[in-house]
PDB file of C-alpha atoms in Angstrom:
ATOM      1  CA  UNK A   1     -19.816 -10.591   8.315  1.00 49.00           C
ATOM      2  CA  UNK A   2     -17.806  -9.390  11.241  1.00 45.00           C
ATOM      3  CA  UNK A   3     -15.017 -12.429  10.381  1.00 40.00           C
ATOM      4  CA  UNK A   4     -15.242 -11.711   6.475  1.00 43.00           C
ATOM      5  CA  UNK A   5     -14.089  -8.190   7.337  1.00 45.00           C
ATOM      6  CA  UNK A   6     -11.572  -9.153  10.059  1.00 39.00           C
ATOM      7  CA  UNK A   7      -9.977 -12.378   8.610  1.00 35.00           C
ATOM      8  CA  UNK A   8      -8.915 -10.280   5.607  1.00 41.00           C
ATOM      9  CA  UNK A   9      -5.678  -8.728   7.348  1.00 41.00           C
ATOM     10  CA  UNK A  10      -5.179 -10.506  10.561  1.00 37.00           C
ATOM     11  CA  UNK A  11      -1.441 -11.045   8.882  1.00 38.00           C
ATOM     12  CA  UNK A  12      -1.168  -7.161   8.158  1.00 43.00           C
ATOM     13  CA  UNK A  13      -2.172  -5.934  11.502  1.00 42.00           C
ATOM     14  CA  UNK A  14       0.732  -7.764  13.339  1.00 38.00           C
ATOM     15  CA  UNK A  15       2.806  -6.143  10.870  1.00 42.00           C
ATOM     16  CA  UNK A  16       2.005  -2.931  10.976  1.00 48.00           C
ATOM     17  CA  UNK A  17       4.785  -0.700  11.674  1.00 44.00           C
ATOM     18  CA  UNK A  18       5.339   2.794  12.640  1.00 45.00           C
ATOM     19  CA  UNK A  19       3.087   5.297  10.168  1.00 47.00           C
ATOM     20  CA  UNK A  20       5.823   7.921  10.383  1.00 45.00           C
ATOM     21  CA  UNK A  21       4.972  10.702   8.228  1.00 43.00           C
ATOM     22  CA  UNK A  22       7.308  11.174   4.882  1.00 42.00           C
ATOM     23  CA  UNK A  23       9.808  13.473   4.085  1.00 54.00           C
ATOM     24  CA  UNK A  24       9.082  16.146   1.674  1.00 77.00           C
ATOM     25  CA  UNK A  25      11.340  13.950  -0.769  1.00 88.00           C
ATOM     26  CA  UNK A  26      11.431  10.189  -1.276  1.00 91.00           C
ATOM     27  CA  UNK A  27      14.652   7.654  -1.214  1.00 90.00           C
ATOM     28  CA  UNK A  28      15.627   7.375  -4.663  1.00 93.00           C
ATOM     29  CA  UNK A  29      16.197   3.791  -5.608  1.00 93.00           C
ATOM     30  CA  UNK A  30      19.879   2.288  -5.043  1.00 90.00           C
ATOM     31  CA  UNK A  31      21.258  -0.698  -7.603  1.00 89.00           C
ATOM     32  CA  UNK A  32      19.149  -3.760  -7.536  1.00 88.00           C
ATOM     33  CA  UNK A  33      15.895  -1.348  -5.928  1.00 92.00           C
ATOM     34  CA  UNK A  34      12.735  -0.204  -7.609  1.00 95.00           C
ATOM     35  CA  UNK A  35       9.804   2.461  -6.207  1.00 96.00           C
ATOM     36  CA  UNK A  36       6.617   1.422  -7.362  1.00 97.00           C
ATOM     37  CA  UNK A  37       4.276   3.983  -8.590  1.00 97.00           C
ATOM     38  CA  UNK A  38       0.569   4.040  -8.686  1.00 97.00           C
ATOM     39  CA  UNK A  39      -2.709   5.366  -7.172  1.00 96.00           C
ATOM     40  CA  UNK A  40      -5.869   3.631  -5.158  1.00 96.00           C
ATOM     41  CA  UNK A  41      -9.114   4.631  -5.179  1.00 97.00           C
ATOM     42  CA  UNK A  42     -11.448   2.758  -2.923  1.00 97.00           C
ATOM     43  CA  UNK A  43     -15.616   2.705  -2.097  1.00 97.00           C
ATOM     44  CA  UNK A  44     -18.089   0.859  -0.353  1.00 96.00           C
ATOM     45  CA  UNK A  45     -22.349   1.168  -0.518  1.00 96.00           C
ATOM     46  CA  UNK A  46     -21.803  -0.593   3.196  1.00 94.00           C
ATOM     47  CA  UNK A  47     -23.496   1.383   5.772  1.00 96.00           C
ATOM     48  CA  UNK A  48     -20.338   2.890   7.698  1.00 95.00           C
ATOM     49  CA  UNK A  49     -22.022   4.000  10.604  1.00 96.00           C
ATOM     50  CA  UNK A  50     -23.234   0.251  11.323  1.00 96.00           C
ATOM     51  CA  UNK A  51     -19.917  -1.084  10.858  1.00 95.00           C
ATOM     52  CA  UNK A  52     -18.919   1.458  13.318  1.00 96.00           C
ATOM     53  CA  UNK A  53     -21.394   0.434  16.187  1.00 96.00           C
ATOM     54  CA  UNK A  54     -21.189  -3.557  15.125  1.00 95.00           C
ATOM     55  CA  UNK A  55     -17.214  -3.061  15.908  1.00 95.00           C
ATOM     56  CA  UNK A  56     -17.666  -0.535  18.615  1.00 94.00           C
ATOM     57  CA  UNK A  57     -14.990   1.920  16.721  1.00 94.00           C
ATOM     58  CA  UNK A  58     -15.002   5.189  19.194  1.00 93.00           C
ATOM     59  CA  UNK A  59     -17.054   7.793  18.106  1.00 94.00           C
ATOM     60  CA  UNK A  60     -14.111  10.322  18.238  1.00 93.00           C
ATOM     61  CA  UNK A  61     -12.496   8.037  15.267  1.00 93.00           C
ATOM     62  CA  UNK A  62     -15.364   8.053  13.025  1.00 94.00           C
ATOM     63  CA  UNK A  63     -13.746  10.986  10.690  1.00 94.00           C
ATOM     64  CA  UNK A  64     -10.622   9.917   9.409  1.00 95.00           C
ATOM     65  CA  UNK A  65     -10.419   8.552   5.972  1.00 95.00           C
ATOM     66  CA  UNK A  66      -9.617   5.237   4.391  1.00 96.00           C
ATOM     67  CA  UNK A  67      -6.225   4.482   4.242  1.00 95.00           C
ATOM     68  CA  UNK A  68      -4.407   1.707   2.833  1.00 94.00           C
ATOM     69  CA  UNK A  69      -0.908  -0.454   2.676  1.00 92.00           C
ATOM     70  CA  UNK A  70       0.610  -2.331   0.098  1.00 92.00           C
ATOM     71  CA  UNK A  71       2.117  -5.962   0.548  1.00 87.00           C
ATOM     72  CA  UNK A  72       5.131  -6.113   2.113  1.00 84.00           C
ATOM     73  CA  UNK A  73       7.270  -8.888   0.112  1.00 80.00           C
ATOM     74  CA  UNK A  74       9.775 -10.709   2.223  1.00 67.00           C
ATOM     75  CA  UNK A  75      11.389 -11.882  -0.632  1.00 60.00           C
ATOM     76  CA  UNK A  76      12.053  -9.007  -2.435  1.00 57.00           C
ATOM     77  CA  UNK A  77      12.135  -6.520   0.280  1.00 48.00           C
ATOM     78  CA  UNK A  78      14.584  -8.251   2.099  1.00 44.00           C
ATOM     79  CA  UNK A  79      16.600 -11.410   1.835  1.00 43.00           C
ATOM     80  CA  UNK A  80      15.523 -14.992   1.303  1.00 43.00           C
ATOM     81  CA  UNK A  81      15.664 -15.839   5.333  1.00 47.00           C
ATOM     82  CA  UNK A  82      13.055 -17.604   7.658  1.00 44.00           C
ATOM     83  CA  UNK A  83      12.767 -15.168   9.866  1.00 49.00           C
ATOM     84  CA  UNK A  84      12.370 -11.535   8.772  1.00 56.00           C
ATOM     85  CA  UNK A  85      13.208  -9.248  11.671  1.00 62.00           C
ATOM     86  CA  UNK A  86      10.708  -6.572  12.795  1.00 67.00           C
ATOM     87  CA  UNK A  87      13.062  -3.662  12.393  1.00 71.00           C
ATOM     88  CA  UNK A  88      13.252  -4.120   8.796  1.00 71.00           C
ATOM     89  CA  UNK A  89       9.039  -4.850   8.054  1.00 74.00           C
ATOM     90  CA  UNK A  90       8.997  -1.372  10.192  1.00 75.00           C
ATOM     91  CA  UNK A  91      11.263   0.186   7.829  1.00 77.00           C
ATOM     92  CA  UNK A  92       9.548  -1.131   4.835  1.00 82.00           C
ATOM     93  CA  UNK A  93       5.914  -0.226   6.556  1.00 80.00           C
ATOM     94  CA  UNK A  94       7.106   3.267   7.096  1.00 81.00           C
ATOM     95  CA  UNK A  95       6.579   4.171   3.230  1.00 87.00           C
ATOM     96  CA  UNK A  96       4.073   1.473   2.323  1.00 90.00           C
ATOM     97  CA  UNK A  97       1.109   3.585   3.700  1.00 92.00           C
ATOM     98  CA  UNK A  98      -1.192   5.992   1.689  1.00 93.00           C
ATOM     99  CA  UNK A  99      -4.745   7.567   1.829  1.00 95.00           C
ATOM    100  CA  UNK A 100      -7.927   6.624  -0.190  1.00 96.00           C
ATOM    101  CA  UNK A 101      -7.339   8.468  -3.709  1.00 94.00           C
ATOM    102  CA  UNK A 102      -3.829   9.471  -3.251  1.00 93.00           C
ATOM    103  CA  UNK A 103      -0.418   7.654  -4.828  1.00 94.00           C
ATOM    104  CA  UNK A 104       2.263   5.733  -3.169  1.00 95.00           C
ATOM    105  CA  UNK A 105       6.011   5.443  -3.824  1.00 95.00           C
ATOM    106  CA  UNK A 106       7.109   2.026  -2.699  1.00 94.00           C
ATOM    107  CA  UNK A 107      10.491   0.837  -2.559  1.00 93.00           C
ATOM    108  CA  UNK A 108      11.263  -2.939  -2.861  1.00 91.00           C
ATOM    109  CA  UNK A 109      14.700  -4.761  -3.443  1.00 87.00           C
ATOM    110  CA  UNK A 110      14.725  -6.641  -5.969  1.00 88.00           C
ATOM    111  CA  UNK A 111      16.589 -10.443  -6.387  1.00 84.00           C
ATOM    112  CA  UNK A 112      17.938 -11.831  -9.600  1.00 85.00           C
ATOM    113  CA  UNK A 113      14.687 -12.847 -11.804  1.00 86.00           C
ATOM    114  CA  UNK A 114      13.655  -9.140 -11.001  1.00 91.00           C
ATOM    115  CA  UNK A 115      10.207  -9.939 -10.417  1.00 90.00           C
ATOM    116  CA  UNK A 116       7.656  -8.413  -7.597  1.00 91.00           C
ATOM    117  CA  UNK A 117       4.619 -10.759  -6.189  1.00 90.00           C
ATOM    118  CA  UNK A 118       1.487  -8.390  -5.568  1.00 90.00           C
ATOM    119  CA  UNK A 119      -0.955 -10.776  -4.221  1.00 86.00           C
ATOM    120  CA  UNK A 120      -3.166  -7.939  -2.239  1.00 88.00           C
ATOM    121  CA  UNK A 121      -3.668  -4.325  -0.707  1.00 92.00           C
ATOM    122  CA  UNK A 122      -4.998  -3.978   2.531  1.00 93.00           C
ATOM    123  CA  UNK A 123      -7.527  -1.124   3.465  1.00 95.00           C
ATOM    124  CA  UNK A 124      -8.129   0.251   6.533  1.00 95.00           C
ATOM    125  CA  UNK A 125     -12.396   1.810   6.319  1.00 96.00           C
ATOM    126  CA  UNK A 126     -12.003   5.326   7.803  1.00 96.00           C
ATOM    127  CA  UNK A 127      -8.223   4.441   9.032  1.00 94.00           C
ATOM    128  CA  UNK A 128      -9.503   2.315  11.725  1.00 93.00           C
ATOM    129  CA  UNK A 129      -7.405  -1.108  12.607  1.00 91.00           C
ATOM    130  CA  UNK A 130     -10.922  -2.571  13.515  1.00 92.00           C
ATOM    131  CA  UNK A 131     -11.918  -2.628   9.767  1.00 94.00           C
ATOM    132  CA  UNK A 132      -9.571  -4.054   7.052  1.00 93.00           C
ATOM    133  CA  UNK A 133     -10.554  -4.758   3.519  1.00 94.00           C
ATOM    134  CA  UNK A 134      -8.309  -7.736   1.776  1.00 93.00           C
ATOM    135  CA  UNK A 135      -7.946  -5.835  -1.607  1.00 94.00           C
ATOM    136  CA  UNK A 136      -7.169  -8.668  -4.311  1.00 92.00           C
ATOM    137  CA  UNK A 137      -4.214  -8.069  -6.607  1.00 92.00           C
ATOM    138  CA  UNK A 138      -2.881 -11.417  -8.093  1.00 90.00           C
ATOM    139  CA  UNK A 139      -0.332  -9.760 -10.638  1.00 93.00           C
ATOM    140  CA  UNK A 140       3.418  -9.690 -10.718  1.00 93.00           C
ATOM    141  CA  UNK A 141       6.158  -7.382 -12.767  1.00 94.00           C
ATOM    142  CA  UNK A 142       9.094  -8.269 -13.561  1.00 94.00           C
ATOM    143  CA  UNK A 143      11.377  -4.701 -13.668  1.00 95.00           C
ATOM    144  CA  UNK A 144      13.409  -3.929 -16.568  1.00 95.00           C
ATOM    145  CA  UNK A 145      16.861  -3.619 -15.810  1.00 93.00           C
ATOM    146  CA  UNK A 146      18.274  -0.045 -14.889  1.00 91.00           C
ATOM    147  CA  UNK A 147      14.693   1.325 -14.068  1.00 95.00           C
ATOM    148  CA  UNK A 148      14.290   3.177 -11.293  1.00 96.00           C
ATOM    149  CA  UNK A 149      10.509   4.058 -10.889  1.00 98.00           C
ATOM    150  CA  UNK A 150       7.760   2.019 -12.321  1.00 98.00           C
ATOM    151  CA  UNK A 151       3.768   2.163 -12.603  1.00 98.00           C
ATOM    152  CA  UNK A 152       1.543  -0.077 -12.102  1.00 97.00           C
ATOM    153  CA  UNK A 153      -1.765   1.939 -12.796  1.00 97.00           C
ATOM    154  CA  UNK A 154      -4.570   3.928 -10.916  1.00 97.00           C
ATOM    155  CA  UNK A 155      -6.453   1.266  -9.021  1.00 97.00           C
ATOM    156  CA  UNK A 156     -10.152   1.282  -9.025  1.00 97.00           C
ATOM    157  CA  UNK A 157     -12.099  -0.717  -6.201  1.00 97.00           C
ATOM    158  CA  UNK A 158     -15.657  -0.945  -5.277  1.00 97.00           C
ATOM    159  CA  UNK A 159     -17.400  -3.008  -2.467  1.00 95.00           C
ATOM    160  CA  UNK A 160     -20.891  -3.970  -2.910  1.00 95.00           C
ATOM    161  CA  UNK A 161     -22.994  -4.818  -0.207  1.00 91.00           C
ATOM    162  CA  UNK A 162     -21.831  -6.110   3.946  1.00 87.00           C
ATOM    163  CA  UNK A 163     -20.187  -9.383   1.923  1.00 89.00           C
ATOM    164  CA  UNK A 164     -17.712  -7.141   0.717  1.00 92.00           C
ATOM    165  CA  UNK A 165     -18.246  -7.932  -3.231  1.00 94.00           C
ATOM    166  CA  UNK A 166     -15.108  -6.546  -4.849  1.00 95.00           C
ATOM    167  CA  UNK A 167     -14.638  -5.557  -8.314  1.00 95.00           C
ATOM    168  CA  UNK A 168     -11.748  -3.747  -9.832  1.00 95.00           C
ATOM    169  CA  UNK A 169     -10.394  -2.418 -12.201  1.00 95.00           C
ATOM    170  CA  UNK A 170      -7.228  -0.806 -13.512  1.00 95.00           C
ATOM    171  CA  UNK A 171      -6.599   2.677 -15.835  1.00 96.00           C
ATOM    172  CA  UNK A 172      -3.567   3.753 -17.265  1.00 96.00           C
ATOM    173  CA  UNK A 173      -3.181   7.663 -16.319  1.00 96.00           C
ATOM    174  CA  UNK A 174       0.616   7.515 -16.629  1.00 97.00           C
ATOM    175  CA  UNK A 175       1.178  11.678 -17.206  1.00 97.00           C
ATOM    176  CA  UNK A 176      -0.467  12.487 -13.945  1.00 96.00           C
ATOM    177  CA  UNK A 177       1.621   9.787 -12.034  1.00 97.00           C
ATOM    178  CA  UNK A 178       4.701  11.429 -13.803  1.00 97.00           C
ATOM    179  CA  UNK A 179       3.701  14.603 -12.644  1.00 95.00           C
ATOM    180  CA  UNK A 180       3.262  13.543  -9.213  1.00 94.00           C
ATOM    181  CA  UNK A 181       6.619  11.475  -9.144  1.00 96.00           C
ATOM    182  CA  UNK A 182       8.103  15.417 -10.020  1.00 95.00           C
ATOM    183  CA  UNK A 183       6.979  16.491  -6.906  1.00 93.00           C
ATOM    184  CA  UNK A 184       8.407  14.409  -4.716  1.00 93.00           C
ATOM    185  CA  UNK A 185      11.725  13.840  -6.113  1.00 94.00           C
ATOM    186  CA  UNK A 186      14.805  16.216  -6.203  1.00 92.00           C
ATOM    187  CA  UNK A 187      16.157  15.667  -9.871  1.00 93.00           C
ATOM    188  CA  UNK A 188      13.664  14.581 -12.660  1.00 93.00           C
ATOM    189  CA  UNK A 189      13.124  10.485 -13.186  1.00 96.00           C
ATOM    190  CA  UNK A 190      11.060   8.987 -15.922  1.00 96.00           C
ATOM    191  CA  UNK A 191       8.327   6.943 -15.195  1.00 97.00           C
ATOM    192  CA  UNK A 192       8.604   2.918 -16.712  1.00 97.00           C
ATOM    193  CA  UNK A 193       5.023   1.774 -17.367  1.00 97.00           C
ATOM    194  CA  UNK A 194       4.686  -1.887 -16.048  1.00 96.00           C
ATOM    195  CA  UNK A 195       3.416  -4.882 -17.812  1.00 94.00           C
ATOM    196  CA  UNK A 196       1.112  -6.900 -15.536  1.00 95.00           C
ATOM    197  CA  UNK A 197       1.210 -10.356 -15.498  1.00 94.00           C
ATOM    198  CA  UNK A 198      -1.437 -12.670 -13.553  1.00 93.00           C
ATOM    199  CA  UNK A 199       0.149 -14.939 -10.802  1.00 89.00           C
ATOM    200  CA  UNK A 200      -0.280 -18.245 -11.656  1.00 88.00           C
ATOM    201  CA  UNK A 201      -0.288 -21.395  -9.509  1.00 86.00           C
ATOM    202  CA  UNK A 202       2.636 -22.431  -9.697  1.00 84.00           C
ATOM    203  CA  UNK A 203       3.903 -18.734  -8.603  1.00 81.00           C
ATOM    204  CA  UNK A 204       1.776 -19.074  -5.584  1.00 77.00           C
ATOM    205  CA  UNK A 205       3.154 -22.618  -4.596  1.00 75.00           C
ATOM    206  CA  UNK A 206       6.587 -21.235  -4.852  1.00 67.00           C
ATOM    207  CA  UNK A 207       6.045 -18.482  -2.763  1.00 67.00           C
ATOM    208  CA  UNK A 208       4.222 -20.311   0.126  1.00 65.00           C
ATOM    209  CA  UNK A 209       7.575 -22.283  -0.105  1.00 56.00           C
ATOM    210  CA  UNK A 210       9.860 -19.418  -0.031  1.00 54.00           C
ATOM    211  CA  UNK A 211       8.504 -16.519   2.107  1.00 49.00           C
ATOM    212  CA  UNK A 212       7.864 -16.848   5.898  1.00 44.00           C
ATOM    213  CA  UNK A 213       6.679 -13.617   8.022  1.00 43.00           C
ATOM    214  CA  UNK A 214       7.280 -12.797  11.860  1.00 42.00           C
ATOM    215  CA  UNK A 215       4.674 -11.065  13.506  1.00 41.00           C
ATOM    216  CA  UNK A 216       6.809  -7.467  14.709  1.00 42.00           C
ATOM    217  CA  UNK A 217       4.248  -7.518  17.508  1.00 45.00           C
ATOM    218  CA  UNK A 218       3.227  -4.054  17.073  1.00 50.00           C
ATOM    219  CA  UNK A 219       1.002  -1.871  19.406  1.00 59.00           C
ATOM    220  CA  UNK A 220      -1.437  -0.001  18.053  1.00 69.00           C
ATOM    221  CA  UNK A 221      -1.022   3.206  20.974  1.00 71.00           C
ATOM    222  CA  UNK A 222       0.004   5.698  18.839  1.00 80.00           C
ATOM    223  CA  UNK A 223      -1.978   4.456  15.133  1.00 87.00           C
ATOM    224  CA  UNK A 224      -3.707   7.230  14.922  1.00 88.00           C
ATOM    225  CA  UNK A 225      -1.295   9.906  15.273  1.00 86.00           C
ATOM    226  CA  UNK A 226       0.910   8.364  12.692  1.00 85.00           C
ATOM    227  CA  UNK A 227      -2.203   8.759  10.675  1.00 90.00           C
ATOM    228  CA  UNK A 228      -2.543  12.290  11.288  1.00 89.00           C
ATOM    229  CA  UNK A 229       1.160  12.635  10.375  1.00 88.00           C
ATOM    230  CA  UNK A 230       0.248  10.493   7.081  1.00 88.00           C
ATOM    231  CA  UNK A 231      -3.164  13.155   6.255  1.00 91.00           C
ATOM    232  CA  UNK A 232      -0.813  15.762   6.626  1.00 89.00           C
ATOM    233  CA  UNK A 233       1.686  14.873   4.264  1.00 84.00           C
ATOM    234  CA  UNK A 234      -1.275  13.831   2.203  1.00 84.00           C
ATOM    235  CA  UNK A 235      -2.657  17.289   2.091  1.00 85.00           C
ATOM    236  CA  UNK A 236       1.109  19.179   1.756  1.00 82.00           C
ATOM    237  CA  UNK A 237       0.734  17.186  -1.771  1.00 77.00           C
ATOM    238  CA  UNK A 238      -2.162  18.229  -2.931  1.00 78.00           C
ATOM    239  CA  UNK A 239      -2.026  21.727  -1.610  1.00 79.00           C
ATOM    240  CA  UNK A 240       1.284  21.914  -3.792  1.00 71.00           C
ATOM    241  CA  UNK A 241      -1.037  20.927  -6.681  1.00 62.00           C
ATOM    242  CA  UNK A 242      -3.049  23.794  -5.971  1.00 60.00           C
ATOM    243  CA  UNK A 243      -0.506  26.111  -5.939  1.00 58.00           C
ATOM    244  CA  UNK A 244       0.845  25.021  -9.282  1.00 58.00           C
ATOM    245  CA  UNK A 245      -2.856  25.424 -10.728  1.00 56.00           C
ATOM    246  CA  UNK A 246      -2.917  28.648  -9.686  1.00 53.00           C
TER     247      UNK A 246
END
């Protein structure tokens, strides 16, 4: 069990970059960039507090909650190049971040067939490094042209059991993400639903061809104060909802 859990993200933990926490506004997209829109929601029937003591995860860490990352895609988020340099997987990791139940704004670059690989998220169980969860994806979009923001769903995962059983699913809830994309940009954008499509094999060859990561050889010293910094901006969000309901 311990190795089903920990082989899941070995690539994403020598990625990780800095967790800084985001600005009240997010980068609007320049020409050939898109933000990807979208929400995760993630639970487990796994008994947390023996995961906790079978990877000896501090007691004082216990109370954080799940966060998560999405893929960071060489291809698109940078150039085609063997070697991707760990200042610019920091930059990307820097907005890639969100917590269990909230929405991320990603930004990716896009090349010429304007098409984004999602092959996986990665979650962290109660934020902790020790305890990744391989998330499985296995879709790609291909971005209309001139669109700036685009949504891919409200994400819906569920682990059964210490194997990790996933199941998933995917809703369309399109006027909350819109309302949510208000908040956090200065001037009003529309949302572009996406159309999914499932990665096929030949997709996968091609990008096992193409894409090559470098590990950025990060510490993990300060992790959970950039998660802290990430809850934070987490709760400014939804706090702002409140006020608005009021």
């Amino acid at each position: 069990m311990k190795n089903k859990i920990l082989a899941s993200c070995v690539l994403f933990i020598a990625l990780c970059g800095s967790l800084s926490a985001k600005s009240k506004y997010i980068d609007i997209p320049g020409n050939n960039e898109v933000t990807v829109v979208g929400r995760l929601n993630f639970s487990t029937d796994a008994d947390r507090d023996f995961l906790f003591e079978t990877f000896e995860v501090p007691e004082d860490k216990r109370h954080y909650p799940d966060i998560y990352v999405l893929p960071y895609i060489p291809g698109s988020a940078g150039l085609f190049t063997n070697v991707h340099k760990a200042k610019e997987i920091t930059k990307f990791e820097e907005q890639a971040w969100g917590v269990n139940g909230g929405y991320f704004f990603v930004q990716y670059k896009l090349l010429k067939d304007r098409t984004l690989y999602f092959s996986s998220i990665t979650l962290f169980l109660n934020g902790s490094y020790m305890l990744p969860v391989k998330l499985p994806l296995g879709f790609k979009v291909k971005v209309p042209e001139k669109e700036k923001f685009l949504y891919l769903g409200d994400f819906t995962f569920k682990a059964k059991g210490f194997a990790f059983e996933i199941s998933a699913s995917v809703k369309d809830n399109y006027d909350d993400a819109q309302a949510v994309l208000d908040k956090v940009t200065k001037k009003d954008y529309e949302l572009c639903r996406a159309s999914l499509e499932k990665i096929t094999e030949e997709d996968l060859e091609a990008i096992k061809k193409t894409f090559y990561y470098e590990s950025a050889g990060y510490s993990f010293k300060d992790w959970y104060k950039s998660i802290d910094e990430l809850i934070a901006k987490d709760e400014e969000l939804k706090a702002s909802d409140s006020d608005q309901e009021l």
